Amino acid sequence: MTRAEFAKQQHSKGANCAQSIVLAYQDLVPITPKHLFQIAEGFGGGMGQMQETCGLLTGLYMVMGFLFSDGNLEKGQTKLQTYEKIRALHAAFKQELGATHCLELLNGEKPSFKKCENKHAAACKVFEEVLAQNGIAVPQAPDFLK
């Protein structure tokens, strides 16, 4: 199973887009799947069902923050570099899918699994390409995918 297939499967079971995508990259971050699920809960449906930024994209922003932040509570020296990587991800996502807002991606319709299910593969592809450009190789078959 690929990460995109796993994300799609999680979404079909009731996870929102943000939850499904963070769970697909759970092995890359130092947080439990349960906590990832909880953190991402409010970001589905384009951020609280407001159809703003796509939940797949906001979920990927979360993972990217974990990967590139130094976690320094005193000074946070990596913030500007992380912002740059987020902007690169945003641009690549928009180029690949044509938009970054849920409302645009769904042509004005309300989000649902049926309308979002074909976007997981593109989101994973874009994310992994941006990570590769930043020297991070994503393992293709972690244990949770088996």
Short mmCIF file of C-alpha atoms in Angstrom, two decimals:
data_model
loop_
_atom_site.label_atom_id
_atom_site.label_comp_id
_atom_site.label_asym_id
_atom_site.label_seq_id
_atom_site.Cartn_x
_atom_site.Cartn_y
_atom_site.Cartn_z
CA MET A 1 0.00 0.00 0.00
CA THR A 2 1.29 3.48 -0.80
CA ARG A 3 1.01 6.48 1.49
CA ALA A 4 -1.59 7.97 -0.86
CA GLU A 5 -3.64 4.76 -0.72
CA PHE A 6 -3.34 4.73 3.07
CA ALA A 7 -4.49 8.36 3.28
CA LYS A 8 -7.40 7.63 0.96
CA GLN A 9 -8.32 4.60 3.06
CA GLN A 10 -8.25 6.66 6.27
CA HIS A 11 -10.44 9.26 4.60
CA SER A 12 -12.93 6.60 3.48
CA LYS A 13 -13.16 5.44 7.12
CA GLY A 14 -14.21 8.92 8.27
CA ALA A 15 -10.99 10.86 8.81
CA ASN A 16 -11.04 14.31 7.26
CA CYS A 17 -8.50 15.28 4.59
CA ALA A 18 -6.03 16.78 7.08
CA GLN A 19 -6.25 13.77 9.40
CA SER A 20 -5.86 11.30 6.57
CA ILE A 21 -2.72 12.94 5.18
CA VAL A 22 -0.94 13.42 8.53
CA LEU A 23 -1.58 9.77 9.33
CA ALA A 24 0.04 8.81 6.01
CA TYR A 25 3.27 10.44 7.22
CA GLN A 26 3.04 9.43 10.88
CA ASP A 27 6.44 7.73 10.81
CA LEU A 28 8.19 11.02 9.96
CA VAL A 29 7.09 12.92 13.06
CA PRO A 30 7.67 12.43 16.79
CA ILE A 31 4.00 12.26 17.75
CA THR A 32 1.52 9.42 18.11
CA PRO A 33 -1.07 8.72 15.42
CA LYS A 34 -3.82 9.47 17.95
CA HIS A 35 -2.35 12.91 18.68
CA LEU A 36 -1.83 13.62 14.98
CA PHE A 37 -5.46 12.76 14.40
CA GLN A 38 -6.52 15.09 17.20
CA ILE A 39 -4.31 17.98 16.08
CA ALA A 40 -5.59 17.77 12.50
CA GLU A 41 -9.27 17.43 13.39
CA GLY A 42 -10.21 21.10 12.97
CA PHE A 43 -8.55 21.44 9.57
CA GLY A 44 -10.90 19.29 7.49
CA GLY A 45 -13.28 20.72 4.95
CA GLY A 46 -10.91 23.55 4.22
CA MET A 47 -10.32 24.51 7.87
CA GLY A 48 -13.40 23.85 9.98
CA GLN A 49 -15.56 23.20 6.91
CA MET A 50 -15.11 26.83 5.82
CA GLN A 51 -13.67 25.62 2.50
CA GLU A 52 -10.56 27.73 2.82
CA THR A 53 -7.11 26.08 2.49
CA CYS A 54 -7.45 22.41 1.53
CA GLY A 55 -7.16 19.99 4.45
CA LEU A 56 -4.64 17.89 2.56
CA LEU A 57 -2.41 20.93 2.26
CA THR A 58 -2.82 22.09 5.87
CA GLY A 59 -2.05 18.56 7.05
CA LEU A 60 1.13 18.60 4.98
CA TYR A 61 2.03 21.99 6.45
CA MET A 62 1.84 20.38 9.90
CA VAL A 63 4.17 17.54 8.96
CA MET A 64 6.55 19.99 7.29
CA GLY A 65 6.64 22.10 10.45
CA PHE A 66 7.67 19.04 12.46
CA LEU A 67 10.36 18.16 9.93
CA PHE A 68 11.98 21.57 9.61
CA SER A 69 11.45 23.37 12.92
CA ASP A 70 14.32 23.30 15.38
CA GLY A 71 11.77 23.15 18.19
CA ASN A 72 13.66 25.80 20.12
CA LEU A 73 11.08 27.43 22.39
CA GLU A 74 13.46 30.27 23.26
CA LYS A 75 14.56 31.54 19.86
CA GLY A 76 13.11 29.43 17.06
CA GLN A 77 15.90 29.96 14.55
CA THR A 78 14.29 27.94 11.77
CA LYS A 79 11.03 29.84 11.34
CA LEU A 80 11.94 31.78 8.19
CA GLN A 81 13.42 28.72 6.49
CA THR A 82 10.32 26.70 7.36
CA TYR A 83 8.08 29.44 5.95
CA GLU A 84 10.07 29.27 2.72
CA LYS A 85 9.55 25.52 2.49
CA ILE A 86 5.81 25.95 3.19
CA ARG A 87 5.57 28.51 0.37
CA ALA A 88 7.34 26.06 -1.98
CA LEU A 89 4.90 23.31 -1.01
CA HIS A 90 1.97 25.68 -1.47
CA ALA A 91 3.14 26.68 -4.96
CA ALA A 92 3.79 23.08 -6.02
CA PHE A 93 0.39 21.96 -4.71
CA LYS A 94 -1.33 24.78 -6.58
CA GLN A 95 0.54 23.95 -9.78
CA GLU A 96 -0.32 20.25 -9.53
CA LEU A 97 -3.96 20.55 -8.47
CA GLY A 98 -4.88 23.96 -9.88
CA ALA A 99 -5.86 25.56 -6.57
CA THR A 100 -5.21 25.45 -2.84
CA HIS A 101 -8.65 26.39 -1.54
CA CYS A 102 -11.16 23.62 -0.90
CA LEU A 103 -13.96 25.62 -2.49
CA GLU A 104 -12.03 26.01 -5.75
CA LEU A 105 -10.73 22.44 -5.75
CA LEU A 106 -14.28 21.15 -5.42
CA ASN A 107 -15.78 23.59 -7.93
CA GLY A 108 -18.00 25.22 -5.31
CA GLU A 109 -19.37 21.96 -3.93
CA LYS A 110 -19.28 20.84 -0.29
CA PRO A 111 -16.39 18.54 0.68
CA SER A 112 -16.96 14.81 0.93
CA PHE A 113 -14.90 11.67 0.48
CA LYS A 114 -16.27 11.13 -3.03
CA LYS A 115 -15.22 14.63 -4.12
CA CYS A 116 -11.78 14.56 -2.44
CA GLU A 117 -10.67 10.95 -2.92
CA ASN A 118 -8.76 11.57 -6.16
CA LYS A 119 -6.57 14.31 -4.64
CA HIS A 120 -4.58 12.21 -2.15
CA ALA A 121 -2.12 10.83 -4.71
CA ALA A 122 -1.32 14.28 -6.12
CA ALA A 123 -0.86 15.74 -2.63
CA CYS A 124 1.54 12.94 -1.64
CA LYS A 125 3.47 13.27 -4.89
CA VAL A 126 3.94 17.02 -4.44
CA PHE A 127 4.88 16.68 -0.77
CA GLU A 128 7.48 13.99 -1.40
CA GLU A 129 8.99 15.98 -4.27
CA VAL A 130 9.36 19.05 -2.05
CA LEU A 131 10.90 16.93 0.70
CA ALA A 132 13.34 15.38 -1.80
CA GLN A 133 14.35 18.88 -2.94
CA ASN A 134 15.19 19.54 0.71
CA GLY A 135 17.24 16.38 1.18
CA ILE A 136 14.60 14.23 2.87
CA ALA A 137 13.92 10.83 1.35
CA VAL A 138 10.57 9.40 2.39
CA PRO A 139 10.57 5.67 3.18
CA GLN A 140 8.12 3.94 0.83
CA ALA A 141 7.08 0.99 3.00
CA PRO A 142 6.97 1.76 6.72
CA ASP A 143 5.41 -0.93 8.91
CA PHE A 144 2.05 0.80 9.31
CA LEU A 145 1.48 0.56 5.52
CA LYS A 146 1.81 -3.23 5.51
#
